[in-house]
PDB file of C-alpha atoms and ligand atoms in Angstrom:
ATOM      1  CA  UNK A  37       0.000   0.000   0.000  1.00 53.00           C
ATOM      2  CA  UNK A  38       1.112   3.471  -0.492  1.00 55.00           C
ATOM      3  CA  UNK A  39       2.349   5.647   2.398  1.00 56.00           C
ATOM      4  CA  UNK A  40       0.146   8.399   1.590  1.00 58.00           C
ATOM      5  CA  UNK A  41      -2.406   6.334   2.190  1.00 61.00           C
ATOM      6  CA  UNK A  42      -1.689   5.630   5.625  1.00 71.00           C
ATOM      7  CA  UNK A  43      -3.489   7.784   8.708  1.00 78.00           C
ATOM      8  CA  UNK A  44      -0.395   8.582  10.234  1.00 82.00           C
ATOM      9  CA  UNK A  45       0.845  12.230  10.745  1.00 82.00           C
ATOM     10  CA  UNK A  46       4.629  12.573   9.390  1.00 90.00           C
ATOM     11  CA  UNK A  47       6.539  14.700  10.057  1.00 95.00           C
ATOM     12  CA  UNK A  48       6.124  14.817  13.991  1.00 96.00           C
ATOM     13  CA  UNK A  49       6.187  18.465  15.776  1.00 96.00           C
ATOM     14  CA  UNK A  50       9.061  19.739  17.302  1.00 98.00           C
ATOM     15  CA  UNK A  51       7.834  21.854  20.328  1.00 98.00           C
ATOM     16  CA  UNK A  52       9.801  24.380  23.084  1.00 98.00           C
ATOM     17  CA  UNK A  53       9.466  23.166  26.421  1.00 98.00           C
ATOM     18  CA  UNK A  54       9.803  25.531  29.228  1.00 96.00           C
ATOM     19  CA  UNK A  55       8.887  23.468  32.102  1.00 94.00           C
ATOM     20  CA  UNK A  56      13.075  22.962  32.833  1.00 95.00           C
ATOM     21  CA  UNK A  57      13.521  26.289  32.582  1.00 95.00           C
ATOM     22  CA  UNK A  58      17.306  25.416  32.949  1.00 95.00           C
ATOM     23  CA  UNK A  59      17.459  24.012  30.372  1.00 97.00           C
ATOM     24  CA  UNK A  60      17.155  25.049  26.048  1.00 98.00           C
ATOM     25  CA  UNK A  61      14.965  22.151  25.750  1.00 98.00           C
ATOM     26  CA  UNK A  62      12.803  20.640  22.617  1.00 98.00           C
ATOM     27  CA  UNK A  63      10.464  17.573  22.370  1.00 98.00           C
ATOM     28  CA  UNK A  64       9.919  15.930  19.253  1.00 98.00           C
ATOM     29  CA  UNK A  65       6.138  14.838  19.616  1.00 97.00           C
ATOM     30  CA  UNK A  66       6.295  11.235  18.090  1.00 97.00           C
ATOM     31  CA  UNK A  67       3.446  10.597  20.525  1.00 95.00           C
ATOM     32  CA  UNK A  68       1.117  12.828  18.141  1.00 95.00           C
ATOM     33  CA  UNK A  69       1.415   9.866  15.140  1.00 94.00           C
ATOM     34  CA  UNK A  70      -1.434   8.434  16.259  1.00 93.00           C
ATOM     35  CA  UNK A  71      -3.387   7.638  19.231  1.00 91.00           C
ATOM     36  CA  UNK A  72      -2.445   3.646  19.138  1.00 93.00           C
ATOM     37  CA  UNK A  73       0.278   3.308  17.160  1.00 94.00           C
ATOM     38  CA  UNK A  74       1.923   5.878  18.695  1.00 90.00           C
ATOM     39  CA  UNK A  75       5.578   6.832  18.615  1.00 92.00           C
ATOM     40  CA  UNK A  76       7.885   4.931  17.949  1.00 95.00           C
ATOM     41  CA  UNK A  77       5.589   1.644  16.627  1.00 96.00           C
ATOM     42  CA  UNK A  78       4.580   3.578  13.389  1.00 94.00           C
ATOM     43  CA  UNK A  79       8.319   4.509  12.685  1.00 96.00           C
ATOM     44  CA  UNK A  80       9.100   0.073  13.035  1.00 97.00           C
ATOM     45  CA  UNK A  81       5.677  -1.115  11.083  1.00 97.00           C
ATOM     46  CA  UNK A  82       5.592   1.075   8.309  1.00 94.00           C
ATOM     47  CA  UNK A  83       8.269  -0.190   5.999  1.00 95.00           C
ATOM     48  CA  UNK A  84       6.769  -4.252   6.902  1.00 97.00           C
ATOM     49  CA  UNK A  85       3.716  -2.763   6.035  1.00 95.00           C
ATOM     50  CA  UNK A  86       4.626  -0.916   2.661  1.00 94.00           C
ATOM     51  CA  UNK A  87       5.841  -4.531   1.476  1.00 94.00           C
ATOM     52  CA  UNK A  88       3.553  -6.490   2.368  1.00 96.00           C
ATOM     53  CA  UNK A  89       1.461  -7.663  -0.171  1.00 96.00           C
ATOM     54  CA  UNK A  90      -2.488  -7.384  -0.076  1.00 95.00           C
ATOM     55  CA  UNK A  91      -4.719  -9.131   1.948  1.00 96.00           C
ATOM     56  CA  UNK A  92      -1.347 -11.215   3.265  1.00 98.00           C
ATOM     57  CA  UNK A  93      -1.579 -12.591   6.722  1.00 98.00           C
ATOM     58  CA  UNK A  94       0.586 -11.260   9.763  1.00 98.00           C
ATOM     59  CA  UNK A  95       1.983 -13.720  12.831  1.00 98.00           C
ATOM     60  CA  UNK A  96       3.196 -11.261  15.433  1.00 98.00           C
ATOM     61  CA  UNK A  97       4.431 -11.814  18.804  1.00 98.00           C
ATOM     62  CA  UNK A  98       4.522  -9.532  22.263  1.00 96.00           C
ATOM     63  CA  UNK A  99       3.969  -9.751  25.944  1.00 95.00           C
ATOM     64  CA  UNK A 100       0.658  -8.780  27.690  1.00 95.00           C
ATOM     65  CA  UNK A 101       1.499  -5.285  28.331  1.00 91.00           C
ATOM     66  CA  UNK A 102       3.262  -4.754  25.051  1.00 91.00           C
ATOM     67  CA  UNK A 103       2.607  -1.528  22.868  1.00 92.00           C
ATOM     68  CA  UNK A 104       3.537  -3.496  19.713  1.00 95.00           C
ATOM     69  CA  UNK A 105       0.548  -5.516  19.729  1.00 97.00           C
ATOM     70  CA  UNK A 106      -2.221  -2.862  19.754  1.00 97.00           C
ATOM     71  CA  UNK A 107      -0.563  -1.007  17.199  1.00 96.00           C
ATOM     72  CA  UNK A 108       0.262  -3.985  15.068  1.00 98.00           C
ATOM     73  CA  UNK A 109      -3.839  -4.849  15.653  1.00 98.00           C
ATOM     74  CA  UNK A 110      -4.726  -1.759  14.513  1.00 96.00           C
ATOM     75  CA  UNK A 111      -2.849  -1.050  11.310  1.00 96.00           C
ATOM     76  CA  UNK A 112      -3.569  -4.867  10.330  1.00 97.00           C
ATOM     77  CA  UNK A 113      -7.162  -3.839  10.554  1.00 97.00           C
ATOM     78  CA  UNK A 114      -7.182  -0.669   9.033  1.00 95.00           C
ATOM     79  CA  UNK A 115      -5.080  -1.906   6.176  1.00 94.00           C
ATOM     80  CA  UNK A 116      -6.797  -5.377   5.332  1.00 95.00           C
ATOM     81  CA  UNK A 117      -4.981  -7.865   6.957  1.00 97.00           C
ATOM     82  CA  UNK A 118      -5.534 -10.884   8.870  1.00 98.00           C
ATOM     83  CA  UNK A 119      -3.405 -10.685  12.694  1.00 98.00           C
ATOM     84  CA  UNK A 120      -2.432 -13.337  15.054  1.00 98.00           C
ATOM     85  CA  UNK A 121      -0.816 -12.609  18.077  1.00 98.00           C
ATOM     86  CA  UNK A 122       1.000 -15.063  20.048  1.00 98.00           C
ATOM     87  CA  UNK A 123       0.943 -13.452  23.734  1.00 98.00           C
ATOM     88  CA  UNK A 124       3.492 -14.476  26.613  1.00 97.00           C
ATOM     89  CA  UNK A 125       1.444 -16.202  29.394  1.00 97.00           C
ATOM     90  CA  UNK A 126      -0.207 -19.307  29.030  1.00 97.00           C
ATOM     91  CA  UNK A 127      -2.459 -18.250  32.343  1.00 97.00           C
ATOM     92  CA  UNK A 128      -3.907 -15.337  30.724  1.00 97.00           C
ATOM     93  CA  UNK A 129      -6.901 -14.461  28.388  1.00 97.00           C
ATOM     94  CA  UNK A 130      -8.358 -11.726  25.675  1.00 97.00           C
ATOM     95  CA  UNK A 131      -9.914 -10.379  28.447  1.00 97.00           C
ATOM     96  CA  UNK A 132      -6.986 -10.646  31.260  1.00 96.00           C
ATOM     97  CA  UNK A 133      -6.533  -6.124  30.487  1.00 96.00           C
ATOM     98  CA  UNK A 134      -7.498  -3.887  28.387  1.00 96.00           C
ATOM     99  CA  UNK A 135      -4.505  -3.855  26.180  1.00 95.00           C
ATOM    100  CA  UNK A 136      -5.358  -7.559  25.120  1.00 97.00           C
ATOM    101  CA  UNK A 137      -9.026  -6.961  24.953  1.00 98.00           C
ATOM    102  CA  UNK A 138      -8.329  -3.746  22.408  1.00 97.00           C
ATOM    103  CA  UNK A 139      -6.083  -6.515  20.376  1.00 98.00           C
ATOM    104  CA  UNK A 140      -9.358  -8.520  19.905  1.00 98.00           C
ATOM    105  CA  UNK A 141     -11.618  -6.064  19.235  1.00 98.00           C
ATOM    106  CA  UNK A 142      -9.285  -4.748  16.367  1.00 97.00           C
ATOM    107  CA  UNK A 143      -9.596  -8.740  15.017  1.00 98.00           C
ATOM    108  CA  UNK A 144      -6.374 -10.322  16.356  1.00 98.00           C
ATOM    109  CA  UNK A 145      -6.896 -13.771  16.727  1.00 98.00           C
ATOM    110  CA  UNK A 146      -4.669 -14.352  20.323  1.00 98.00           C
ATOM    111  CA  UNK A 147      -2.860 -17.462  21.147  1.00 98.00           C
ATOM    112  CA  UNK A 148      -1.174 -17.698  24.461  1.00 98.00           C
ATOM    113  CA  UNK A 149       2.000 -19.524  25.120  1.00 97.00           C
ATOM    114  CA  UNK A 150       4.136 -20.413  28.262  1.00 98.00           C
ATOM    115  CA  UNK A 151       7.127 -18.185  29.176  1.00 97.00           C
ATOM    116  CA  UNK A 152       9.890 -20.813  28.339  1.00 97.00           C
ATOM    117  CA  UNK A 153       7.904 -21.561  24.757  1.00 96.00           C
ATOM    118  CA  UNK A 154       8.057 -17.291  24.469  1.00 97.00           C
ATOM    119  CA  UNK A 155      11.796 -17.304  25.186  1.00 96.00           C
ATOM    120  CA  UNK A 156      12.166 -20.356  22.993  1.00 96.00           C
ATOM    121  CA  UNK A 157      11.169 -18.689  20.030  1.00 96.00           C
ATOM    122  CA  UNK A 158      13.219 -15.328  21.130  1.00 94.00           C
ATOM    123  CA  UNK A 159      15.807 -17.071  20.717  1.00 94.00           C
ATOM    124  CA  UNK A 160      15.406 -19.266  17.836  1.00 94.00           C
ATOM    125  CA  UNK A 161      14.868 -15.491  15.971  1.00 94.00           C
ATOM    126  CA  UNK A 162      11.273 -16.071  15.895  1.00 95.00           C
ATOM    127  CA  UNK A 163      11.381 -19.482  13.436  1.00 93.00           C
ATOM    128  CA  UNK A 164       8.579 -21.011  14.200  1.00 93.00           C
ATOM    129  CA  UNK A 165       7.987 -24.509  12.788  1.00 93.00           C
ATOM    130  CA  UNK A 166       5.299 -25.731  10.209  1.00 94.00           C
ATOM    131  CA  UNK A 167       3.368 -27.738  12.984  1.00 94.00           C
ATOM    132  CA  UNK A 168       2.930 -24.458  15.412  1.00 94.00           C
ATOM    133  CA  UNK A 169       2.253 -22.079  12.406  1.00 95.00           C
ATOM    134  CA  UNK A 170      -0.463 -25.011  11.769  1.00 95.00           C
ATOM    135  CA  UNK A 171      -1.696 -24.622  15.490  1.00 95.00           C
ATOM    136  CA  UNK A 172      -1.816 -21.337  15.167  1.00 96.00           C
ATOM    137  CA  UNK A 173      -3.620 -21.329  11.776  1.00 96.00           C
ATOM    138  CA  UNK A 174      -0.559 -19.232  10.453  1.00 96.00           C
ATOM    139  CA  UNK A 175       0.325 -21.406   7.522  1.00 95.00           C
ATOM    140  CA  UNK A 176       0.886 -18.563   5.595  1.00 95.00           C
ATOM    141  CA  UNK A 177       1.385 -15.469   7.690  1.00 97.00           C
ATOM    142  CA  UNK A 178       4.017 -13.577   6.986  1.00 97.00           C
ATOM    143  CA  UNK A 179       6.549 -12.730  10.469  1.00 97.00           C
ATOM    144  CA  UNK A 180       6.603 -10.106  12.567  1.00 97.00           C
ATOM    145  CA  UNK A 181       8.806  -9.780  14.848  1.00 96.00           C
ATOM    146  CA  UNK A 182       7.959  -8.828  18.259  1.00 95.00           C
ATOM    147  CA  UNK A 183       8.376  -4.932  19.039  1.00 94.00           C
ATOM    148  CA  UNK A 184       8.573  -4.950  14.903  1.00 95.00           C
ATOM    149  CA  UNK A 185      12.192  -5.304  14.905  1.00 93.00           C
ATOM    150  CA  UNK A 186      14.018  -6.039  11.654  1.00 93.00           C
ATOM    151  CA  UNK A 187      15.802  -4.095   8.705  1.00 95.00           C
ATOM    152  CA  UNK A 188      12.511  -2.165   7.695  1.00 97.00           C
ATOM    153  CA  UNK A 189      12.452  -0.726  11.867  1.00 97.00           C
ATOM    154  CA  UNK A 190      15.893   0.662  11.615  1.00 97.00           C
ATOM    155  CA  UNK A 191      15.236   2.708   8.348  1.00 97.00           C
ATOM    156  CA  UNK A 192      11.928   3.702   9.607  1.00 97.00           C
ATOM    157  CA  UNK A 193      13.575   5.201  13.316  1.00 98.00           C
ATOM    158  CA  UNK A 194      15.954   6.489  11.089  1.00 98.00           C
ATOM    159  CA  UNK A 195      13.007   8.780   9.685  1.00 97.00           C
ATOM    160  CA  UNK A 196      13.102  10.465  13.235  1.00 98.00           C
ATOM    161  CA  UNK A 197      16.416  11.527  12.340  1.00 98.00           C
ATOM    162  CA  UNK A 198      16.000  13.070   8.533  1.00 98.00           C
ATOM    163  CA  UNK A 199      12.839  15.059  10.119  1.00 98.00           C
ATOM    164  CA  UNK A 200      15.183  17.454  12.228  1.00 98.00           C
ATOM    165  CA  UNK A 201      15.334  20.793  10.865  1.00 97.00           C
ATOM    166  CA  UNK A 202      18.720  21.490  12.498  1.00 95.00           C
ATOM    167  CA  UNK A 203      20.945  19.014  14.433  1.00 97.00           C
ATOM    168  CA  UNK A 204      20.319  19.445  18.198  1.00 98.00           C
ATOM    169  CA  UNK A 205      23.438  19.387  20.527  1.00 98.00           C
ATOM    170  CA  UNK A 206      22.032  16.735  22.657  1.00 98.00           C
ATOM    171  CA  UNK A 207      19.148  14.129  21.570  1.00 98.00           C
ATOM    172  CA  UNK A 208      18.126  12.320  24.455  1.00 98.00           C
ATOM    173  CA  UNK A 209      15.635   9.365  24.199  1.00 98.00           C
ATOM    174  CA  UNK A 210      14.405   6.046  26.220  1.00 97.00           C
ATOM    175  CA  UNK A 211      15.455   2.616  25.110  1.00 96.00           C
ATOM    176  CA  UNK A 212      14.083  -1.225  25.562  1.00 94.00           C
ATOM    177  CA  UNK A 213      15.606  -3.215  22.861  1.00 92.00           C
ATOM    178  CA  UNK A 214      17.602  -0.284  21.332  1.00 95.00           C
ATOM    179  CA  UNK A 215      15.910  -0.377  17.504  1.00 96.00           C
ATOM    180  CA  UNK A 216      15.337   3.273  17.933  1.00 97.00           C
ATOM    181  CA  UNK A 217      18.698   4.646  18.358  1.00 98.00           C
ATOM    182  CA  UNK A 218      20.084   2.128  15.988  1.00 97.00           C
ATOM    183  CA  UNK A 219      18.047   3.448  13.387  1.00 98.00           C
ATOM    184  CA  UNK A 220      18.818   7.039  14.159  1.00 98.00           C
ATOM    185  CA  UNK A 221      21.891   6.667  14.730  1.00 98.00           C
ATOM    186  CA  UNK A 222      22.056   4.861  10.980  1.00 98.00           C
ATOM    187  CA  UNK A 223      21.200   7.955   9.835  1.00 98.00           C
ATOM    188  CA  UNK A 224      22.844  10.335  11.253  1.00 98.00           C
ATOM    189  CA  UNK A 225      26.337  11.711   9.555  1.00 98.00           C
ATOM    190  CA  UNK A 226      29.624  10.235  10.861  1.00 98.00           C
ATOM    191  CA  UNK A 227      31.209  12.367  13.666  1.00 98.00           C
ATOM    192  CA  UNK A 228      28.086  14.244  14.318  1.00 98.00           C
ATOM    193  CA  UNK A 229      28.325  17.075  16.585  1.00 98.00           C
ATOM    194  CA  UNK A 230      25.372  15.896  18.272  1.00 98.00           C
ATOM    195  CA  UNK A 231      25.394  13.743  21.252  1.00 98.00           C
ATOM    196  CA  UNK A 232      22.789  11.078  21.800  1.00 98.00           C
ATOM    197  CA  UNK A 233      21.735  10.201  25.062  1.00 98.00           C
ATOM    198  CA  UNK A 234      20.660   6.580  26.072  1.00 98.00           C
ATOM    199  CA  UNK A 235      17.861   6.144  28.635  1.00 98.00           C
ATOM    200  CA  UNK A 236      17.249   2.251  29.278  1.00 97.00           C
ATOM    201  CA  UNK A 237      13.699   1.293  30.535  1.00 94.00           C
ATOM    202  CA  UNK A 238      15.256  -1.963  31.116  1.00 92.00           C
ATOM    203  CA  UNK A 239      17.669  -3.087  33.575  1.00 93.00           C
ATOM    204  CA  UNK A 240      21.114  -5.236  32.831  1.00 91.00           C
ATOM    205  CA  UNK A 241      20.763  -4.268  28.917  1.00 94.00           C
ATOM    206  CA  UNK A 242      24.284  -5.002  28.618  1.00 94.00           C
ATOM    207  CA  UNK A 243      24.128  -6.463  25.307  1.00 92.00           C
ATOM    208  CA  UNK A 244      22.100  -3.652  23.774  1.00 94.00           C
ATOM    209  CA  UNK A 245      24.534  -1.088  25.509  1.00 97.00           C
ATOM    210  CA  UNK A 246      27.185  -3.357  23.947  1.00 97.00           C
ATOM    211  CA  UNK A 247      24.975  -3.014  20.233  1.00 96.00           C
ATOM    212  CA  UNK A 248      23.869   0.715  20.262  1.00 98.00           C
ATOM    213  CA  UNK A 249      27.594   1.496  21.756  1.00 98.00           C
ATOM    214  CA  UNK A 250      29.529  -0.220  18.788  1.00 98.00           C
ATOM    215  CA  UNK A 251      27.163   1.337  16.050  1.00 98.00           C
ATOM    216  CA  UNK A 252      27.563   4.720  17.553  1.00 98.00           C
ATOM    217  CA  UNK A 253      32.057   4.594  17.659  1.00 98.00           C
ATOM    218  CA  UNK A 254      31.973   3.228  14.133  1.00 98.00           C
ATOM    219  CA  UNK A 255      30.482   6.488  13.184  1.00 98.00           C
ATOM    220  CA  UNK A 256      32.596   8.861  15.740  1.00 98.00           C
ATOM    221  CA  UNK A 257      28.920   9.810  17.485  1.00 98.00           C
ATOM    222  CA  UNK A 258      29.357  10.304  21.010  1.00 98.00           C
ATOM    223  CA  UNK A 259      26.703   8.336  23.208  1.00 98.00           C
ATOM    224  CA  UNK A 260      25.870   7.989  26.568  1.00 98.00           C
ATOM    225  CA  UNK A 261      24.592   5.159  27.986  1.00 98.00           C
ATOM    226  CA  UNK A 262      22.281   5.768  30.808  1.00 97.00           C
ATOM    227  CA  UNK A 263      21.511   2.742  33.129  1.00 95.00           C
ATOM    228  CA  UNK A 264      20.778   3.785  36.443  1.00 94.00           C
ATOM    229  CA  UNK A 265      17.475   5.157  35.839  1.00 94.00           C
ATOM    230  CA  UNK A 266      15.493   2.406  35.285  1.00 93.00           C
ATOM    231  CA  UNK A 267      13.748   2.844  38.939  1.00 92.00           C
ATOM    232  CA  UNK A 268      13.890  -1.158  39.016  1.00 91.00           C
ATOM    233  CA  UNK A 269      13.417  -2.304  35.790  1.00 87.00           C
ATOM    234  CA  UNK A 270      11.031  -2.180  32.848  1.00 84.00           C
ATOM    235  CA  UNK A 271       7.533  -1.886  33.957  1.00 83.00           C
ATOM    236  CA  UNK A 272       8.780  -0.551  37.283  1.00 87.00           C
ATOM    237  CA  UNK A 273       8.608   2.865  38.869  1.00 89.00           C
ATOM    238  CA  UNK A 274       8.470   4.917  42.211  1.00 94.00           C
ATOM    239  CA  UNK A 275       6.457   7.337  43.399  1.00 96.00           C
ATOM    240  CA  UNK A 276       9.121  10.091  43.170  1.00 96.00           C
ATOM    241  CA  UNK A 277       8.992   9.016  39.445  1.00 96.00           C
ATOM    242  CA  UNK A 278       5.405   9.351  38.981  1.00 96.00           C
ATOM    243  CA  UNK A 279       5.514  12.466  40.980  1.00 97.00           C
ATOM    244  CA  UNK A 280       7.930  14.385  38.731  1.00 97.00           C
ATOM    245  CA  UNK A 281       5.606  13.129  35.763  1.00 97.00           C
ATOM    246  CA  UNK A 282       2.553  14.123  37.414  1.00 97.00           C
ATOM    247  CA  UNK A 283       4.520  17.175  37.448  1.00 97.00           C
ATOM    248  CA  UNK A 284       5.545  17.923  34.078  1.00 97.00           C
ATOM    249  CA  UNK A 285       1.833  16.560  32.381  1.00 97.00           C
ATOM    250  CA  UNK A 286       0.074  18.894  35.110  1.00 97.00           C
ATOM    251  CA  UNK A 287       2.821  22.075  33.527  1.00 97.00           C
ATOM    252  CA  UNK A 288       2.993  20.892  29.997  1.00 97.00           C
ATOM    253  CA  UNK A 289      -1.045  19.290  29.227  1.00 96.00           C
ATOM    254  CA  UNK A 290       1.547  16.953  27.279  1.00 97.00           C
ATOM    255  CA  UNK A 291       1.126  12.925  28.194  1.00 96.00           C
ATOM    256  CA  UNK A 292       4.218  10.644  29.151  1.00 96.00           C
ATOM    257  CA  UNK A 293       4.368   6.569  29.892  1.00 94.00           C
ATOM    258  CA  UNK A 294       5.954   5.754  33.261  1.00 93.00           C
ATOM    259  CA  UNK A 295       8.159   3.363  31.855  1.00 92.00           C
ATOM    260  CA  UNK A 296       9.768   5.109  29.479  1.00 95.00           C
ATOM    261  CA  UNK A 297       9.470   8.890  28.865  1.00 97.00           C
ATOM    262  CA  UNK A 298       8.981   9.342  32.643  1.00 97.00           C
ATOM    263  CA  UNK A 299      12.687   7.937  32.766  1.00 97.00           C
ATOM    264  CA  UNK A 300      13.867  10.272  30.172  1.00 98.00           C
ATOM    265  CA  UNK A 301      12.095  13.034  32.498  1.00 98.00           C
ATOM    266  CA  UNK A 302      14.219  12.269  35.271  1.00 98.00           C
ATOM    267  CA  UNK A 303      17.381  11.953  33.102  1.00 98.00           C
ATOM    268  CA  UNK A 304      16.913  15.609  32.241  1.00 98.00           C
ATOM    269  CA  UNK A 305      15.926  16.639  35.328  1.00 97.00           C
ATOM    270  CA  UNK A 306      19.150  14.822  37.016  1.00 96.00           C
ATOM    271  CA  UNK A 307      21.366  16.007  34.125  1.00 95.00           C
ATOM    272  CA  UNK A 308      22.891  19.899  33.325  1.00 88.00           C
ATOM    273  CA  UNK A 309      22.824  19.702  29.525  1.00 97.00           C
ATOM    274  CA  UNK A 310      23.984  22.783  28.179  1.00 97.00           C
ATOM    275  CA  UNK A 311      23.098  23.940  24.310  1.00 98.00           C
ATOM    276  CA  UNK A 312      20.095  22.804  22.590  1.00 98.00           C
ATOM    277  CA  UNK A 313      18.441  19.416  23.720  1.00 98.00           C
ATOM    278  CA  UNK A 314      15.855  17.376  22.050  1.00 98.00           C
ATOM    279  CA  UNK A 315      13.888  15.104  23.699  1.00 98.00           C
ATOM    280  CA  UNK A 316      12.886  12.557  21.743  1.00 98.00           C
ATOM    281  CA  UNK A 317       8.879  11.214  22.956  1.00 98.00           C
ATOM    282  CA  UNK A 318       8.499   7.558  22.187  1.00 97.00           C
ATOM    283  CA  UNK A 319       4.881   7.919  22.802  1.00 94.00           C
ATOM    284  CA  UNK A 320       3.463   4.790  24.809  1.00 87.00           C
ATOM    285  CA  UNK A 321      -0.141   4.202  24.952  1.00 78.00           C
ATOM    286  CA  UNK A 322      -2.370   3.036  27.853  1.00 78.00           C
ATOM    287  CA  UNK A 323      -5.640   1.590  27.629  1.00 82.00           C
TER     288      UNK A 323
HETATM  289  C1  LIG B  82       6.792   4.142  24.333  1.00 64.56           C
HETATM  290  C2  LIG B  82       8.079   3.470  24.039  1.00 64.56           C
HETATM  291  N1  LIG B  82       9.214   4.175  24.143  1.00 64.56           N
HETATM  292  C3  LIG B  82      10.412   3.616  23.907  1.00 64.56           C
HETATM  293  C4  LIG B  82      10.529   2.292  23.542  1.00 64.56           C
HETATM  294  C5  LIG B  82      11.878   1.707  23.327  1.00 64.56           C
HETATM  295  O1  LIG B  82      12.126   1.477  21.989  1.00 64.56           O
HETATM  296  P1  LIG B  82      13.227   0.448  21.525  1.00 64.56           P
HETATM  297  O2  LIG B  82      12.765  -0.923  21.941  1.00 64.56           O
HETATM  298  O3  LIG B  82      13.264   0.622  20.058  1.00 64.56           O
HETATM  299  O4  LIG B  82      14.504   0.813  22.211  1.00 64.56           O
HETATM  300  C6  LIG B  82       9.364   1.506  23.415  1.00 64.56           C
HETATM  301  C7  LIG B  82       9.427   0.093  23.003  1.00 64.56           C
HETATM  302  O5  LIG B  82       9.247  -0.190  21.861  1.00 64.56           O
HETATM  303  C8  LIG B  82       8.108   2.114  23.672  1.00 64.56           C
HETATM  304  O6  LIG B  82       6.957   1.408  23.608  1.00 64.56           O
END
């Protein structure tokens, strides 16, 4: 299908925030994109979704609190094609929350499999053999892999970065699996004078430190990687965290996830950036 066709609003806004007033702070409002596939989701589906051809089936994989499955839901529906999602948690239900329940009501057929079996397939890159594809009724679905990783999700992210007017000193943004800033920093030019900053969600990501920290010294772009704000790990916060966001929705009217722009919050909050910073919003939606 052709992009122009899709209802998603590209370019996102780049907005002044005053709420740190000590700091020359921008946010670039991914979370506008749409109300479900908000963020970053619509920057990782769009290229699978460009390719795919008409009417072709989708086998897509997340956990029960995931963002990619919603948006995956949605876009399937809206752009005529069958969904299955296989959930982690072979104790829960399309009606266990509301982010599961919204994946049925957008058509997802939802198949839920034991932790171990999830991490199985993790690992094995998500191969999944002829007999579960035939339990699943996903003979010939085409893979999606969970979050929406793959080739097409790094050019997509790196969208984000070929939408800045000018480059920003500092661009600091939250990270779970790291797609994101790979695909920005893909496009962005060697020895940039921008520096990226690294929020992880997650905690121990050593290995997509390791990733996101090779890509960015091939290319002479200096990165931080942040991992002591994670406020326990992903899905985790405290109420100082969910004070200071609170705080900054009551200032701004503008929405953040706890898990993580809320980080990214506290990141800026914690460090004294000086020139101009962009904030990159990941969006994050609840239901
Ligand atoms: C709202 C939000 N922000 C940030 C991220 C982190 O993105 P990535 O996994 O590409 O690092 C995610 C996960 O996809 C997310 O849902």
């Amino acid at each position: 299908m052709e992009s122009s066709q899709f209802p998603f609003s590209t370019p996102s806004p780049v907005q002044k925030l005053t709420a740190l007033p000590e700091l020359d702070l921008y946010i670039k409002r991914d979370d506008l994109i749409h109300p479900v596939v908000s963020g970053n989701k619509w920057r990782k589906l769009k290229g699978f979704f460009e390719e795919l051809p008409q009417g072709q089936a989708i086998l897509t994989f997340g956990g029960p609190y995931s963002n990619h499955l919603p948006a995956a839901a949605f876009s399937a529906k809206f752009l005529g094609h069958p969904i299955i999602g296989i959930v982690r948690g072979e104790e829960l239900n399309a009606t266990s929350n509301a982010n599961l329940a919204y994946c049925q009501s957008q058509g997802m057929k939802l198949h839920f499999i034991s932790r171990s079996d999830y991490r199985e397939l993790r690992n094995m890159g998500w191969q999944i053999s002829s007999a579960q594809k035939e339990l699943w009724e996903a003979t010939h679905a085409r893979t999606l892999p969970e979050g929406g990783a793959g080739t097409h999700a790094i050019e997509g992210c790196g969208e984000i970065w070929k939408e800045l007017a000018e480059e920003p000193d500092h661009l600091v943004l939250a990270s779970g699996t790291g797609t994101t800033v790979h695909g920005i920093l893909h496009a962005m030019p060697e020895n940039s004078k921008t520096h990226v900053h690294v929020v992880s969600a997650v905690k121990g990501a050593q290995r997509e430190c390791a990733a996101v920290q090779a890509t960015a010294q091939s290319k002479g772009i200096h990165l931080h990687w942040e991992d002591d704000l994670h406020f326990g790990g992903f899905g985790k916060w405290t109420p100082e965290l969910l004070a200071l966001r609170a705080q900054f929705e009551s200032a701004t009217g503008i929405p953040i996830d706890p898990n993580y722009n809320a980080k990214v919050l506290a990141y800026l909050h914690r460090q004294q950036l000086s020139g101009k910073v962009l904030w990159l919003h990941t969006g994050g939606v609840s239901f």
